Short mmCIF file of C-alpha atoms in Angstrom, two decimals:
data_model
loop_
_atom_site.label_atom_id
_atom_site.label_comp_id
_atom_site.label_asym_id
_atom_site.label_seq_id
_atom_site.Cartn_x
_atom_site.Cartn_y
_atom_site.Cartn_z
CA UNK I 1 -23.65 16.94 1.76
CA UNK I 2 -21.10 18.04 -0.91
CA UNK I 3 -18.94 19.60 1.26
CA UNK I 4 -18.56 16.62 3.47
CA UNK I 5 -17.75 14.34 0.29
CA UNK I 6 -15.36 16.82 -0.42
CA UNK I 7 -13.24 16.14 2.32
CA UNK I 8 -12.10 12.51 1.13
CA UNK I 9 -11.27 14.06 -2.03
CA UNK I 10 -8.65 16.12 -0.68
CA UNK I 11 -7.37 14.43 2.06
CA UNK I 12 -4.65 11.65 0.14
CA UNK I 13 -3.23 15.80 -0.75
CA UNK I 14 -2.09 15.24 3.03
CA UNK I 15 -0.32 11.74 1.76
CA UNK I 16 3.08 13.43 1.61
CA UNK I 17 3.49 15.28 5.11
CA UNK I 18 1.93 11.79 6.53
CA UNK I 19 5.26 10.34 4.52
CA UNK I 20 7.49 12.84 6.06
CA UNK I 21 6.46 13.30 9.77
CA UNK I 22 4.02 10.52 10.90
CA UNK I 23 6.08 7.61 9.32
CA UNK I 24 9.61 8.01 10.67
CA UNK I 25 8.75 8.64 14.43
CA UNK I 26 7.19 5.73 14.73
CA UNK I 27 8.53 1.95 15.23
CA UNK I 28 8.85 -0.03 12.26
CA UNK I 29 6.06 -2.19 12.95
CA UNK I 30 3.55 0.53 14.41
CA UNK I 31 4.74 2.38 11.08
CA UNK I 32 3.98 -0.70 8.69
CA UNK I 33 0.20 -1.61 10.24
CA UNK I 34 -0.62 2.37 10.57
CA UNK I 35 0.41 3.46 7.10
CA UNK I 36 -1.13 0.52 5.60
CA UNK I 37 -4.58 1.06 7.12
CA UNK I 38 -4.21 4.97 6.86
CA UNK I 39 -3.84 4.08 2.67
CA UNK I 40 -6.36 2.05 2.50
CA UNK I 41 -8.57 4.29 4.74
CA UNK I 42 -8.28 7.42 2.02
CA UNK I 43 -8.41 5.11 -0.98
CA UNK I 44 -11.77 3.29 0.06
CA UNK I 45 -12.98 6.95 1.42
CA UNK I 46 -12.23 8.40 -1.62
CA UNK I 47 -14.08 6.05 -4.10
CA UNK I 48 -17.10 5.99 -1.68
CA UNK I 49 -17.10 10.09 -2.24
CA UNK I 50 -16.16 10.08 -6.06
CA UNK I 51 -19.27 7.36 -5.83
CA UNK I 52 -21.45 9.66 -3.93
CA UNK I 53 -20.72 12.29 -5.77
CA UNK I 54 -21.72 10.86 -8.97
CA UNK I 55 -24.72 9.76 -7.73
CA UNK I 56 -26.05 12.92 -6.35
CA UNK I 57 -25.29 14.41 -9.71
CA UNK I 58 -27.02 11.57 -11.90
CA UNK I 59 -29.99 12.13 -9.69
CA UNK I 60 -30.54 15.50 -10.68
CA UNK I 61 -31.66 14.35 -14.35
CA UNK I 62 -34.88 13.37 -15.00
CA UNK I 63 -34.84 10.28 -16.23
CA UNK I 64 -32.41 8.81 -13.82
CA UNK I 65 -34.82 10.35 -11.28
CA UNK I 66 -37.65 8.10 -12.46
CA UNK I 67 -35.28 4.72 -12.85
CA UNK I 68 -34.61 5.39 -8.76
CA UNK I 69 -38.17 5.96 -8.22
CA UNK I 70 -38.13 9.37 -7.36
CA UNK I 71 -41.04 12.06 -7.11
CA UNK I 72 -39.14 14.73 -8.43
CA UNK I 73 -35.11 15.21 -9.20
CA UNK I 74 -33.04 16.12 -6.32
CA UNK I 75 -32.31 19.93 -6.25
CA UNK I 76 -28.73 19.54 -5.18
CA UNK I 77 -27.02 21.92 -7.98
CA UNK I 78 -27.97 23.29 -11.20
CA UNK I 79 -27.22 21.71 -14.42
CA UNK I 80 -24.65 23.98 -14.83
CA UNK I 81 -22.85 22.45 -11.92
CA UNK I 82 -24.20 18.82 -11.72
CA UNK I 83 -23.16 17.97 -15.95
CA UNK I 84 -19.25 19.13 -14.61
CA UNK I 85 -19.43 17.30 -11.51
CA UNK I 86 -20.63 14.00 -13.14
CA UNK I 87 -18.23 14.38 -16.13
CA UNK I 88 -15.47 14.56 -13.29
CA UNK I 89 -16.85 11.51 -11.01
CA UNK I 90 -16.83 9.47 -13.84
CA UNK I 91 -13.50 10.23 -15.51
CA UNK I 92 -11.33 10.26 -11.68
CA UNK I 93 -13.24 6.48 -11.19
CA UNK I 94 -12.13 5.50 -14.49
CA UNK I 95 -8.59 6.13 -14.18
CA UNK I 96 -8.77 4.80 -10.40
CA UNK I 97 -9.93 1.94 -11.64
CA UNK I 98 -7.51 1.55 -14.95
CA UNK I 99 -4.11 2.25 -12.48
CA UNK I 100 -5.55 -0.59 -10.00
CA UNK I 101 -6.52 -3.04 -12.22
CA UNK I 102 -3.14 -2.71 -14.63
CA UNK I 103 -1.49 -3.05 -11.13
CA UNK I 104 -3.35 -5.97 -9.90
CA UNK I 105 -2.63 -7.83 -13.29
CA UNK I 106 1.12 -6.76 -13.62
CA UNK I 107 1.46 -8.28 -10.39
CA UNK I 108 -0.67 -11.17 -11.16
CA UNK I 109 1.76 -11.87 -13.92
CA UNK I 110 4.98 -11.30 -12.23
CA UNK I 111 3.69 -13.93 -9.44
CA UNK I 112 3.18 -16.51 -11.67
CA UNK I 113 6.28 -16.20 -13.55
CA UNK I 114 7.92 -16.14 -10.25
CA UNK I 115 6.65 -19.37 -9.28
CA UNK I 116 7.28 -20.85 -12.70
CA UNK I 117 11.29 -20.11 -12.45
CA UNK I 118 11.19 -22.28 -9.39
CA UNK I 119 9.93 -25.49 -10.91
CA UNK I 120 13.04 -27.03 -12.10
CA UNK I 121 15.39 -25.01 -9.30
CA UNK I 122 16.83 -27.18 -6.47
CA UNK I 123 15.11 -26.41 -2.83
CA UNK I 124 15.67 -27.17 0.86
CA UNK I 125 12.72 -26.77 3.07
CA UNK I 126 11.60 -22.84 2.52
CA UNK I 127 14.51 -22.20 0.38
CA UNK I 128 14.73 -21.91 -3.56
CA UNK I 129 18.38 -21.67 -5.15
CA UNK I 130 17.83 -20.06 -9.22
CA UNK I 131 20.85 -20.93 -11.20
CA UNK I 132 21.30 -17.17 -12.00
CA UNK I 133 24.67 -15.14 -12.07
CA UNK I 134 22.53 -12.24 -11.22
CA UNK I 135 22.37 -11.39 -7.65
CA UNK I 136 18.86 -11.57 -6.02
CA UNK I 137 17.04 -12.76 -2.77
CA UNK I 138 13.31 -12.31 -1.87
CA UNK I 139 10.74 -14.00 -0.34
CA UNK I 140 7.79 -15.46 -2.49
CA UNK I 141 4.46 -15.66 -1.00
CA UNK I 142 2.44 -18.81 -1.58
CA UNK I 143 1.16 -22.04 -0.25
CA UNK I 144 4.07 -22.63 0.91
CA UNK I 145 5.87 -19.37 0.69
CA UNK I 146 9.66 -19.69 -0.22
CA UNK I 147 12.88 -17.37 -0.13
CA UNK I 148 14.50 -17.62 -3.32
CA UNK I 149 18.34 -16.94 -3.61
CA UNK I 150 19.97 -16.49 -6.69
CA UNK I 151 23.48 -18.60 -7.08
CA UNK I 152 25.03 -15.24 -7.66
CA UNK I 153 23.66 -13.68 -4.48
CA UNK I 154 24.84 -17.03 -2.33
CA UNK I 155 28.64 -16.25 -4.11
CA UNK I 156 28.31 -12.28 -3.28
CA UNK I 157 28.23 -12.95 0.65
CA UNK I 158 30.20 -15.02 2.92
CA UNK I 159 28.09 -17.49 5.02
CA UNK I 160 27.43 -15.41 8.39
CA UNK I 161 26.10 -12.67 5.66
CA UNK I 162 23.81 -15.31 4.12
CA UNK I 163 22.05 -16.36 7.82
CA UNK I 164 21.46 -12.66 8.17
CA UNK I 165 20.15 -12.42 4.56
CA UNK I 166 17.98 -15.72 4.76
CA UNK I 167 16.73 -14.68 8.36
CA UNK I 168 15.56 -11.46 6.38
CA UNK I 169 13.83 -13.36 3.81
CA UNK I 170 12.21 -15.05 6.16
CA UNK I 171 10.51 -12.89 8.33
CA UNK I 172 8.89 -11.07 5.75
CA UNK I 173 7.25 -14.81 5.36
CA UNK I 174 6.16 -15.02 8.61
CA UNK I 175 5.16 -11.70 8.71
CA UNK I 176 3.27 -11.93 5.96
CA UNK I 177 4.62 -8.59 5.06
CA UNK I 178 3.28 -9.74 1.22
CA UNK I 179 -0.48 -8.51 2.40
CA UNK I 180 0.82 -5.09 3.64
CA UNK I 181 2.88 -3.97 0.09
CA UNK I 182 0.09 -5.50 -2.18
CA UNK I 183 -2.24 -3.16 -0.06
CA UNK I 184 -0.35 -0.56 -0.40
CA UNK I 185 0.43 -1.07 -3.78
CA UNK I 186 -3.24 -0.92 -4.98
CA UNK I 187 -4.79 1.25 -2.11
CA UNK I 188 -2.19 4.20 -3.70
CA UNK I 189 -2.92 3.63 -7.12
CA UNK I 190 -5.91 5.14 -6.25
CA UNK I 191 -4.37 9.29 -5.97
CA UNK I 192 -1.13 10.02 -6.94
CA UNK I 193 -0.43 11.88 -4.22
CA UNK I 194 -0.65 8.29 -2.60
CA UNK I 195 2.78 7.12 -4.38
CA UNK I 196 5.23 8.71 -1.30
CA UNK I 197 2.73 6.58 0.89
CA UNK I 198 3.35 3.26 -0.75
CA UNK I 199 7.17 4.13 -0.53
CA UNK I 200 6.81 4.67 2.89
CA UNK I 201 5.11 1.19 3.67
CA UNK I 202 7.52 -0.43 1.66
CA UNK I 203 10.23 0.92 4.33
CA UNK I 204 8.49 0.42 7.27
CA UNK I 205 8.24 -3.28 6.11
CA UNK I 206 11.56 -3.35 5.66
CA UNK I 207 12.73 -1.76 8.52
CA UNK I 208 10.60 -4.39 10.66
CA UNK I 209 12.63 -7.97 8.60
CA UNK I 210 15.85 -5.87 9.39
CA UNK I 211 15.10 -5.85 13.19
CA UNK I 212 14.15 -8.96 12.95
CA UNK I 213 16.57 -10.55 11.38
CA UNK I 214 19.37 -8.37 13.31
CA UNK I 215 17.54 -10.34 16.39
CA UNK I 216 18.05 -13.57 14.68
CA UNK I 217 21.52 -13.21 14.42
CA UNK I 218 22.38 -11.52 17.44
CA UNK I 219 24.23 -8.95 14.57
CA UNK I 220 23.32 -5.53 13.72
CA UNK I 221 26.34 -4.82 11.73
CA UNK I 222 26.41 -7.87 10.25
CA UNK I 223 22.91 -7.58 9.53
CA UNK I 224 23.65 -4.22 8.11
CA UNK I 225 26.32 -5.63 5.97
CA UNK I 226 24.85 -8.06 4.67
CA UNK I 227 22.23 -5.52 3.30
CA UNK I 228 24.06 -3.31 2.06
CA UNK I 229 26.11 -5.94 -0.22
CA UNK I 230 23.38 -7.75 -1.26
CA UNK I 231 21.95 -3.95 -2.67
CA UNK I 232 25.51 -3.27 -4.11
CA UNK I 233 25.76 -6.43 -6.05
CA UNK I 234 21.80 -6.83 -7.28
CA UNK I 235 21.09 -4.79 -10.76
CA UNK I 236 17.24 -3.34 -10.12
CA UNK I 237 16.28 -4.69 -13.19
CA UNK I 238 17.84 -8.17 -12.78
CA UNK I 239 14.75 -10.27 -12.38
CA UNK I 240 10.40 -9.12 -12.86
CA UNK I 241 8.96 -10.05 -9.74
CA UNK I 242 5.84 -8.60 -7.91
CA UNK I 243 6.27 -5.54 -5.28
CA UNK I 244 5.02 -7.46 -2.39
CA UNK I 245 7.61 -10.29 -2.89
CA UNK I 246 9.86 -8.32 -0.87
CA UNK I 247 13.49 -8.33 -0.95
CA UNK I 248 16.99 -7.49 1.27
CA UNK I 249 17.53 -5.33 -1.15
CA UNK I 250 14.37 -3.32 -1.87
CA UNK I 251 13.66 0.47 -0.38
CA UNK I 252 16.09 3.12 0.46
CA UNK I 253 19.24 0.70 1.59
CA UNK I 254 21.59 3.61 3.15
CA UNK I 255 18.60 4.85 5.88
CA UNK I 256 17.69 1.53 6.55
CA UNK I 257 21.56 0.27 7.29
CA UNK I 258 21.86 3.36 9.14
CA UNK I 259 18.82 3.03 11.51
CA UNK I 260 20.72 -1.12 12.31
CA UNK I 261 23.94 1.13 12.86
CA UNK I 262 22.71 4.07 14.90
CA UNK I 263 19.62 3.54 16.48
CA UNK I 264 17.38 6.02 17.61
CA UNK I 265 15.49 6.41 20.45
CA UNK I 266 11.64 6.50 19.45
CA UNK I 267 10.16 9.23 21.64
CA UNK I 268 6.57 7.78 22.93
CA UNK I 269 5.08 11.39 22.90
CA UNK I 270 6.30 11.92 19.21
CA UNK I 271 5.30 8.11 18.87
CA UNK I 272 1.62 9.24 20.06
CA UNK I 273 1.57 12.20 18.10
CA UNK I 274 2.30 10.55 14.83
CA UNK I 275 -0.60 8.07 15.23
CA UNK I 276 -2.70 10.58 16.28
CA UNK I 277 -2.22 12.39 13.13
CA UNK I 278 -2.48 9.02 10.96
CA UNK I 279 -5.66 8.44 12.73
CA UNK I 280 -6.91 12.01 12.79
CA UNK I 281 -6.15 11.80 9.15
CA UNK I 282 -8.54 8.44 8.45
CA UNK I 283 -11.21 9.64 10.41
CA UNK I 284 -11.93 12.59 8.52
CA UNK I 285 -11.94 11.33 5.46
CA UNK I 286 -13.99 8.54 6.94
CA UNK I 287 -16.30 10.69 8.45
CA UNK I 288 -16.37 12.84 5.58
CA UNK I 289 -17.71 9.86 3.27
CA UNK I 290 -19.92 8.90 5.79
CA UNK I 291 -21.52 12.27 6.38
CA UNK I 292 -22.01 12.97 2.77
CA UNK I 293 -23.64 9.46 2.33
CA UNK I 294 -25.99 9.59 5.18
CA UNK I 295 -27.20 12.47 4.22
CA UNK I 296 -27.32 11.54 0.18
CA UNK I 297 -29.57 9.18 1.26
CA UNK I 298 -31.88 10.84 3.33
CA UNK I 299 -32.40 13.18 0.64
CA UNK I 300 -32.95 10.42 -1.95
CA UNK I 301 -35.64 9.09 0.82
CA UNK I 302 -37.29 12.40 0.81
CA UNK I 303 -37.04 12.60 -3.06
CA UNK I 304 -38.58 9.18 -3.15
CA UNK I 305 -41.56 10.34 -0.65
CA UNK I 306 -40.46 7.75 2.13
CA UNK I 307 -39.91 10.51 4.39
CA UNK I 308 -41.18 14.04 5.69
CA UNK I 309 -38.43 16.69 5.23
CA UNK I 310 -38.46 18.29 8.59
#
């Protein structure tokens, strides 16, 4: 039982090669919905193990025994071993849950003073112009979502460079790419060998509004243009908004221009391969937490009397 909630413990340590060899050889969007469940897979895995895990341990006291209406303790580990193991439970699920909740609220905040700036700024169907010299673009979630423009961003590009930039803007609306980076955002909070990860779903997002847009417009280098000015002119720090209002200019700019300028082919066998490792990847830790919990229980049953220990 321990060594199969062991496994979901250690397998967001694979986050990083996932990053590196199972992201970029897929397409965009089989990138974006794979990476997203695969980070979500190990985060829930691994909280169901670090759960597990402090369970088993509690067990072996006494008195906890007696609140879960057991015969005797479970005889899982020694004292020696258990006090460590429940020390270590506890502490990895507090700071789990202190990174996602301080991310959940940040964003929470960031949202709503989003949507406040747009109150008083003109708008035209989906769009939002800010009266800002500061050049920015992104695409606000909500009921209904908008793309917001900055005055300074609509004076940085010429108008063909705008319908590429809007077009962006937009399909991360009707994408509802927003679900995918808050996801990600919170599912990697959990390990911080998860933080490549969330990167990496933040470019596959991305990398699916550039194709899109580029489709839009019939224009891959203006598409690409249009990117890469709006990232020259915007200052990172120019405006607090949440990570899953996504923007033109958000991720690594020079690989994404370059993939609207030179193309690759995406081998279907290396295509195949990667999934298979994302998937490979989720089902052990998946199986791993489910292993060690099936089995937790049955030995709580047994400790309980419910059952005959064969």
């Amino acid at each position: 039982m321990i060594t199969a909630l062991i496994v979901p413990l250690l397998m967001p340590l694979a986050a990083p090669v996932l990053v590196r060899w199972a992201g970029p050889r897929q397409r965009p969007a089989a990138a974006m919905w794979a990476l997203t469940a695969t980070a979500c897979v190990l985060a829930a895995c691994r909280l169901a193990a670090l759960g597990g895990l402090l369970l088993a341990g509690t067990l072996t006291m006494s008195a906890p025994a007696r609140l879960g209406h057991l015969i005797h303790p479970l005889n899982l580990a020694p004292a020696v071993v258990a006090y460590p193991v429940i020390a270590l439970a506890v502490g990895a699920l507090l700071v789990c849950a202190r990174a996602v909740a301080r991310a959940a609220l940040r964003q929470l905040r960031q949202y709503r003073a989003a949507h406040a700036q747009l109150r008083d700024a003109p708008s035209a169907g989906d769009l939002s112009v800010l009266d800002s010299p500061e050049p920015d673009a992104y695409a606000l979630p909500g009921s209904p979502g908008r793309v917001v423009v900055t005055s300074g961003m609509l004076r940085t590009l010429d108008g063909p460079e705008r319908e590429a930039l809007l077009a962006h803007e937009r399909a991360h609306l009707a994408g509802r790419h927003h679900y995918f980076l808050a996801a990600g955002e919170l599912a990697t909070r959990c390990h911080p060998a998860m933080g490549g990860l969330r990167d990496a779903i933040g470019l596959a997002v991305e990398r699916v509004a550039d194709e899109t847009a580029a489709t839009a417009v019939g224009d891959r280098r203006l598409t690409a243009r249009a990117i890469g000015r709006a990232a020259l002119a915007r200052n990172a720090g120019s405006s607090a908004r949440p990570v899953f209002a996504a923007g033109a200019a958000g991720g690594p700019v020079p690989q994404r221009v370059k993939a609207l300028l030179q193309p690759a082919a995406t081998s279907r066998r290396l295509a195949v391969a990667a999934a298979g490792l994302l998937l490979a990847c989720s089902a052990a830790s998946g199986g791993g937490a489910a292993a060690g919990l099936v089995s937790l229980h049955h030995t709580v049953e047994i400790a309980q009397g419910e059952v005959q220990d064969d």
